[in-house]
Structures are given as structure tokens and as C-alpha cells.
Amino acid sequence: MKPADHGDELRLIGPAITDVAGEPAGSTQVERLIARYHWTASYCDGRVVLEVACGTGQGLGLLASRARTVYGCDISSENLSTARQTYKSTIDFVQANAQQLPFADESVDVIALLETIYFLPSANDFLLEARRVLRPGGWLLVSSINKDCPDFNPNHPLYFAHYGVVDLAAAFDRHGFEPECFGIIPMDKPSLRSRAFQPLKRMAVGLNLIPESMQARRFLKRIVFGQLQPMPRDIAALPAPAAAPIRLSTDRRDAIHQVVLCAGTRRR
């Protein structure tokens, strides 16, 4: 069965959910970005790599430093324009829906979808496409905000689904992948200020008070996260995380880590 398009829905939310290069970001937001891309890069040596929903491409330079070939795919032309300005002709970009990938069967060694799966109208369609495009033995890499973490807010207006370790592992298994899971950014990492403002953040999201304009979002971020820093355009030259991802059981919920990582090899 041909996957549903959902393109209009994704185009509408695409620019709103991206960690945009150059925009103000909290320290934990940048830390998460660096950690998930270094984890992804560890699977990329000498391989053909596709990042789906690559946004403005902050991690693609790091992946390209280890991969044979890297492709960046995003539904937003605005995001891809920024990414192309950063990498010029060194990385190939394609505008496409994550649920209808314009790649041949069994043509890619690694597919990464990082902190995006909960924004997809149909994660099932993406997983079917990933299995089609990956070569046997290839790796599917997905990172997700952890729904089992105590500070997780389920009321985000743009979430289509919520995932923890057990949910991701089960979805991988159903679609023909052998999963292994990890956790990053333990709960003791956020600053006291960030934790103190969690109730305010939940209330703002729950009441749909997250502003639409970028200027208003910057102001809200300063209130919640304090001192902000520019989101890097390319993290390749930045230091690697001090702590490695922690391996997690695939059949037990994890309430410690803010982000869960799932890697799965494509079964034949």
C-alpha cells in the first residue's frame, strides 16, 4: 500500500519545529543536539548516510567527516536553503516528505531521524519507507524526547504521538529491525532555573500559548532558560560529549534520561 502523503501537514509545521542555525538556544538544547549527532556519527564510518528531517543541517558536517556519502532530506525549502549556505556543494540535499522518500530500494546504509518522529502524522509510514530504502543489515537511528521522563509534557500541540524506550523498540521490531536503545541527558543535568520553570513551560504549551513569531519565541526562551547562545551552524568542530550514551533495556521504561536513542539493524 502506498503511504499517505501528509505533505501539507508537515510543510505547515516544518519551520516551527526546527532547531534553526543561528537562532538563540538554551544550553541543554545545544547539548542534546551535539550528543545525538555524535551517537549517530558512530554508525557512519565509510557508509552511505541519509538524514531525514535534517532541518538546517547542524550535524551533517560531523556525519560527513566519517561517512562515504551523506544526503540531507527535509520538507522545508527554507531549512534546506540555510543548510546549503553552510555546506555549499559538499553535501547533497533533497526536499521530500519523510513518509515518501525519493530513494531507490536498498540504496542506503544508515538512515537517521533525530528528535522528529513524534511530529510525523504517520511514524508507521516512515518506518516502512526506511525499511525499503535501507540495505539488509543497514542501520535505522531514531532519537526521541522520552515520554517516561518526569518533566515530559504530553500536551505539545504539534505532537502526533509520544515515545519512550519500550515504544520505540516495539515499533522497530514490528517493522523488521533489531533494536538496541540508549539514553542521554539524565534528569540531574538541567539547571535549577530550568527545572523551576518547567511548570510555566507546561502551562504555556498546554494552553497553546507558544508564540508563532520568532521574536516572541526568543523572549519566552530567555524567561524559561535564562542565558541563551546561538544554535551552531555546524557542530563538526565542537567538542564531543563528555559522557557516552547509556545502554537501556528495550523492555523496561526509563524515567532517568530526557532523550532516548534507538538503533536498529534491518533484518533480511
Tab-separated table of C-alpha atoms in Angstrom:
chain	number	residue	atom	x	y	z
A	1	MET	CA	0.000	0.000	0.000
A	2	LYS	CA	1.306	3.455	-0.914
A	3	PRO	CA	1.970	5.619	2.160
A	4	ALA	CA	-0.323	8.587	2.740
A	5	ASP	CA	1.193	11.913	1.705
A	6	HIS	CA	0.566	14.148	4.768
A	7	GLY	CA	2.787	16.665	2.958
A	8	ASP	CA	0.646	19.715	3.691
A	9	GLU	CA	0.611	18.951	7.419
A	10	LEU	CA	4.377	18.515	7.519
A	11	ARG	CA	5.077	21.652	5.477
A	12	LEU	CA	2.994	23.718	7.883
A	13	ILE	CA	4.855	22.561	10.989
A	14	GLY	CA	8.312	22.066	9.451
A	15	PRO	CA	9.819	25.510	10.078
A	16	ALA	CA	8.170	25.720	13.510
A	17	ILE	CA	9.845	22.605	14.953
A	18	THR	CA	13.404	23.020	13.710
A	19	ASP	CA	16.481	23.829	15.797
A	20	VAL	CA	17.397	26.700	13.474
A	21	ALA	CA	21.075	27.513	12.940
A	22	GLY	CA	21.946	30.903	14.411
A	23	GLU	CA	18.787	31.238	16.492
A	24	PRO	CA	19.059	31.579	20.302
A	25	ALA	CA	19.020	28.252	22.160
A	26	GLY	CA	19.311	27.019	25.722
A	27	SER	CA	22.442	25.149	26.793
A	28	THR	CA	20.576	21.846	27.229
A	29	GLN	CA	19.091	22.211	23.735
A	30	VAL	CA	22.595	22.545	22.250
A	31	GLU	CA	23.922	19.734	24.456
A	32	ARG	CA	21.186	17.412	23.187
A	33	LEU	CA	21.949	18.329	19.585
A	34	ILE	CA	25.660	17.570	19.964
A	35	ALA	CA	25.044	14.320	21.868
A	36	ARG	CA	22.582	12.848	19.374
A	37	TYR	CA	24.787	13.642	16.362
A	38	HIS	CA	27.920	12.156	17.919
A	39	TRP	CA	25.927	8.998	18.650
A	40	THR	CA	24.710	8.962	15.043
A	41	ALA	CA	28.215	9.534	13.678
A	42	SER	CA	29.462	6.387	15.424
A	43	TYR	CA	27.399	4.316	12.939
A	44	CYS	CA	28.510	6.204	9.816
A	45	ASP	CA	32.106	5.163	9.089
A	46	GLY	CA	32.513	4.562	5.348
A	47	ARG	CA	28.755	4.305	4.778
A	48	VAL	CA	26.071	5.970	2.670
A	49	VAL	CA	24.051	8.038	5.158
A	50	LEU	CA	20.675	9.769	4.856
A	51	GLU	CA	19.415	12.168	7.497
A	52	VAL	CA	15.662	12.582	7.187
A	53	ALA	CA	14.220	15.862	8.527
A	54	CYS	CA	17.735	17.297	8.658
A	55	GLY	CA	16.451	20.820	9.310
A	56	THR	CA	19.173	23.422	8.810
A	57	GLY	CA	21.825	20.709	8.893
A	58	GLN	CA	23.864	21.446	12.014
A	59	GLY	CA	25.062	17.839	12.347
A	60	LEU	CA	25.654	16.955	8.703
A	61	GLY	CA	29.268	18.144	8.691
A	62	LEU	CA	30.070	15.780	11.561
A	63	LEU	CA	28.377	12.861	9.780
A	64	ALA	CA	30.177	13.718	6.520
A	65	SER	CA	33.550	13.612	8.296
A	66	ARG	CA	33.057	9.866	8.803
A	67	ALA	CA	30.633	8.719	6.105
A	68	ARG	CA	31.361	7.863	2.465
A	69	THR	CA	28.352	9.880	1.265
A	70	VAL	CA	25.785	11.978	3.146
A	71	TYR	CA	22.350	13.114	1.972
A	72	GLY	CA	20.225	15.666	3.815
A	73	CYS	CA	16.450	15.472	3.374
A	74	ASP	CA	13.854	17.924	4.692
A	75	ILE	CA	10.360	19.020	3.694
A	76	SER	CA	11.112	22.719	4.276
A	77	SER	CA	12.762	24.627	1.424
A	78	GLU	CA	13.661	27.342	3.938
A	79	ASN	CA	15.581	24.863	6.100
A	80	LEU	CA	17.389	23.414	3.088
A	81	SER	CA	18.373	26.869	1.846
A	82	THR	CA	20.135	27.530	5.159
A	83	ALA	CA	21.832	24.111	5.059
A	84	ARG	CA	23.073	24.671	1.501
A	85	GLN	CA	24.574	28.018	2.524
A	86	THR	CA	26.553	26.219	5.232
A	87	TYR	CA	27.823	23.248	3.220
A	88	LYS	CA	27.820	24.623	-0.353
A	89	SER	CA	28.256	21.632	-2.699
A	90	THR	CA	29.869	19.238	-0.208
A	91	ILE	CA	26.554	17.602	0.782
A	92	ASP	CA	23.611	16.662	-1.434
A	93	PHE	CA	20.183	17.882	-0.323
A	94	VAL	CA	16.709	16.833	-1.405
A	95	GLN	CA	13.332	18.293	-0.463
A	96	ALA	CA	10.992	15.451	0.451
A	97	ASN	CA	8.355	14.127	2.832
A	98	ALA	CA	9.789	11.801	5.492
A	99	GLN	CA	6.958	9.376	4.723
A	100	GLN	CA	7.703	9.211	0.975
A	101	LEU	CA	11.459	9.095	0.483
A	102	PRO	CA	12.720	9.642	-3.095
A	103	PHE	CA	15.433	6.987	-2.840
A	104	ALA	CA	15.734	3.609	-4.543
A	105	ASP	CA	15.129	0.336	-2.726
A	106	GLU	CA	18.100	-0.880	-0.664
A	107	SER	CA	20.260	2.116	-1.608
A	108	VAL	CA	21.370	3.499	1.781
A	109	ASP	CA	23.400	2.086	4.701
A	110	VAL	CA	22.227	4.405	7.506
A	111	ILE	CA	19.030	6.445	7.956
A	112	ALA	CA	18.778	8.917	10.845
A	113	LEU	CA	15.630	10.646	12.118
A	114	LEU	CA	16.562	12.746	15.130
A	115	GLU	CA	14.003	14.233	17.544
A	116	THR	CA	11.345	14.326	14.834
A	117	ILE	CA	9.379	11.069	14.938
A	118	TYR	CA	6.697	12.491	17.261
A	119	PHE	CA	5.952	15.253	14.717
A	120	LEU	CA	5.155	12.770	11.928
A	121	PRO	CA	1.455	12.202	11.176
A	122	SER	CA	2.337	8.551	10.480
A	123	ALA	CA	5.508	7.122	12.006
A	124	ASN	CA	4.386	3.784	10.576
A	125	ASP	CA	4.750	5.118	7.013
A	126	PHE	CA	8.231	6.440	7.781
A	127	LEU	CA	9.343	3.096	9.219
A	128	LEU	CA	8.030	1.278	6.147
A	129	GLU	CA	9.948	3.679	3.914
A	130	ALA	CA	13.108	3.328	5.993
A	131	ARG	CA	12.992	-0.455	5.673
A	132	ARG	CA	12.500	-0.147	1.909
A	133	VAL	CA	15.409	2.257	1.387
A	134	LEU	CA	17.897	0.601	3.757
A	135	ARG	CA	20.125	-2.218	2.595
A	136	PRO	CA	19.889	-5.500	4.544
A	137	GLY	CA	21.993	-5.064	7.666
A	138	GLY	CA	21.714	-1.270	7.417
A	139	TRP	CA	21.055	0.895	10.457
A	140	LEU	CA	17.982	2.946	11.322
A	141	LEU	CA	18.723	5.562	14.008
A	142	VAL	CA	15.945	7.431	15.819
A	143	SER	CA	16.143	9.794	18.775
A	144	SER	CA	13.091	10.966	20.700
A	145	ILE	CA	12.158	13.045	23.689
A	146	ASN	CA	11.427	10.482	26.397
A	147	LYS	CA	7.727	10.341	27.301
A	148	ASP	CA	8.572	8.438	30.510
A	149	CYS	CA	10.779	11.234	31.850
A	150	PRO	CA	9.043	13.086	34.729
A	151	ASP	CA	9.341	16.509	33.066
A	152	PHE	CA	7.884	15.338	29.734
A	153	ASN	CA	4.921	17.440	28.604
A	154	PRO	CA	2.395	15.385	26.576
A	155	ASN	CA	0.277	18.404	25.613
A	156	HIS	CA	2.508	19.893	22.910
A	157	PRO	CA	0.082	20.958	20.140
A	158	LEU	CA	2.309	19.600	17.347
A	159	TYR	CA	2.911	16.093	18.743
A	160	PHE	CA	1.163	13.253	16.909
A	161	ALA	CA	2.479	10.552	19.288
A	162	HIS	CA	4.680	10.038	22.348
A	163	TYR	CA	7.602	7.608	22.660
A	164	GLY	CA	9.727	6.019	25.328
A	165	VAL	CA	12.248	3.185	25.157
A	166	VAL	CA	9.644	0.407	25.087
A	167	ASP	CA	7.560	2.154	22.424
A	168	LEU	CA	10.481	2.761	20.065
A	169	ALA	CA	11.886	-0.739	20.493
A	170	ALA	CA	8.480	-2.305	19.822
A	171	ALA	CA	7.942	-0.149	16.708
A	172	PHE	CA	11.369	-1.116	15.376
A	173	ASP	CA	10.695	-4.800	15.988
A	174	ARG	CA	7.297	-4.667	14.251
A	175	HIS	CA	8.878	-3.181	11.137
A	176	GLY	CA	11.724	-5.650	10.806
A	177	PHE	CA	14.541	-4.004	12.766
A	178	GLU	CA	16.609	-5.476	15.608
A	179	PRO	CA	16.592	-2.674	18.214
A	180	GLU	CA	19.090	-1.523	20.801
A	181	CYS	CA	18.376	1.532	22.958
A	182	PHE	CA	20.348	4.187	24.828
A	183	GLY	CA	19.673	7.246	26.982
A	184	ILE	CA	21.277	10.704	27.025
A	185	ILE	CA	20.890	13.854	29.144
A	186	PRO	CA	19.974	12.445	32.563
A	187	MET	CA	17.462	14.316	34.685
A	188	ASP	CA	20.112	15.733	37.009
A	189	LYS	CA	21.603	17.728	34.119
A	190	PRO	CA	19.124	20.635	33.715
A	191	SER	CA	19.870	23.772	35.709
A	192	LEU	CA	17.842	24.662	38.778
A	193	ARG	CA	16.396	27.582	36.809
A	194	SER	CA	15.271	25.279	34.011
A	195	ARG	CA	13.599	22.886	36.457
A	196	ALA	CA	11.938	25.747	38.323
A	197	PHE	CA	10.335	26.982	35.117
A	198	GLN	CA	9.074	23.566	33.971
A	199	PRO	CA	5.527	24.229	35.307
A	200	LEU	CA	5.434	27.533	33.372
A	201	LYS	CA	6.580	25.770	30.213
A	202	ARG	CA	3.920	23.049	30.622
A	203	MET	CA	1.229	25.661	31.157
A	204	ALA	CA	2.280	27.678	28.088
A	205	VAL	CA	2.262	24.609	25.855
A	206	GLY	CA	-0.916	23.158	27.345
A	207	LEU	CA	-2.810	26.416	26.803
A	208	ASN	CA	-1.356	26.798	23.297
A	209	LEU	CA	0.448	29.974	24.354
A	210	ILE	CA	3.696	29.231	22.498
A	211	PRO	CA	4.010	32.305	20.251
A	212	GLU	CA	4.189	31.984	16.480
A	213	SER	CA	6.679	34.775	15.797
A	214	MET	CA	10.396	34.006	16.165
A	215	GLN	CA	10.961	37.211	18.131
A	216	ALA	CA	8.331	36.265	20.713
A	217	ARG	CA	9.770	32.744	20.994
A	218	ARG	CA	13.213	34.184	21.719
A	219	PHE	CA	11.723	36.248	24.545
A	220	LEU	CA	9.940	33.203	26.018
A	221	LYS	CA	13.148	31.140	25.803
A	222	ARG	CA	15.048	33.799	27.746
A	223	ILE	CA	12.434	33.686	30.502
A	224	VAL	CA	12.473	29.875	30.761
A	225	PHE	CA	16.117	29.027	30.015
A	226	GLY	CA	17.989	32.154	31.090
A	227	GLN	CA	21.169	32.939	29.166
A	228	LEU	CA	20.915	31.776	25.551
A	229	GLN	CA	23.563	31.040	22.931
A	230	PRO	CA	23.331	30.900	19.131
A	231	MET	CA	22.454	27.477	17.760
A	232	PRO	CA	25.631	26.361	15.904
A	233	ARG	CA	25.534	26.178	12.099
A	234	ASP	CA	27.907	23.191	12.050
A	235	ILE	CA	28.931	21.208	15.144
A	236	ALA	CA	31.770	19.253	13.471
A	237	ALA	CA	34.499	21.246	15.225
A	238	LEU	CA	32.808	21.345	18.648
A	239	PRO	CA	33.949	19.028	21.469
A	240	ALA	CA	32.321	15.620	21.781
A	241	PRO	CA	30.079	14.972	24.809
A	242	ALA	CA	31.967	14.013	27.956
A	243	ALA	CA	29.536	11.180	28.732
A	244	ALA	CA	28.695	8.320	26.385
A	245	PRO	CA	25.058	7.245	25.864
A	246	ILE	CA	23.849	4.749	28.480
A	247	ARG	CA	22.568	1.417	27.158
A	248	LEU	CA	18.962	0.742	28.207
A	249	SER	CA	16.825	-2.365	28.360
A	250	THR	CA	14.370	-2.446	25.453
A	251	ASP	CA	11.587	-3.920	27.608
A	252	ARG	CA	11.773	-1.577	30.599
A	253	ARG	CA	10.666	2.047	30.772
A	254	ASP	CA	13.366	4.591	31.577
A	255	ALA	CA	12.499	7.616	33.720
A	256	ILE	CA	16.044	8.963	34.043
A	257	HIS	CA	17.022	10.284	30.618
A	258	GLN	CA	15.397	13.182	28.780
A	259	VAL	CA	16.184	11.675	25.367
A	260	VAL	CA	16.123	8.061	24.221
A	261	LEU	CA	18.051	6.726	21.227
A	262	CYS	CA	17.093	3.637	19.266
A	263	ALA	CA	19.345	1.929	16.710
A	264	GLY	CA	18.067	-0.994	14.680
A	265	THR	CA	19.641	-3.200	12.052
A	266	ARG	CA	17.402	-4.092	9.128
A	267	ARG	CA	16.589	-7.773	9.170
A	268	ARG	CA	16.795	-9.581	5.843
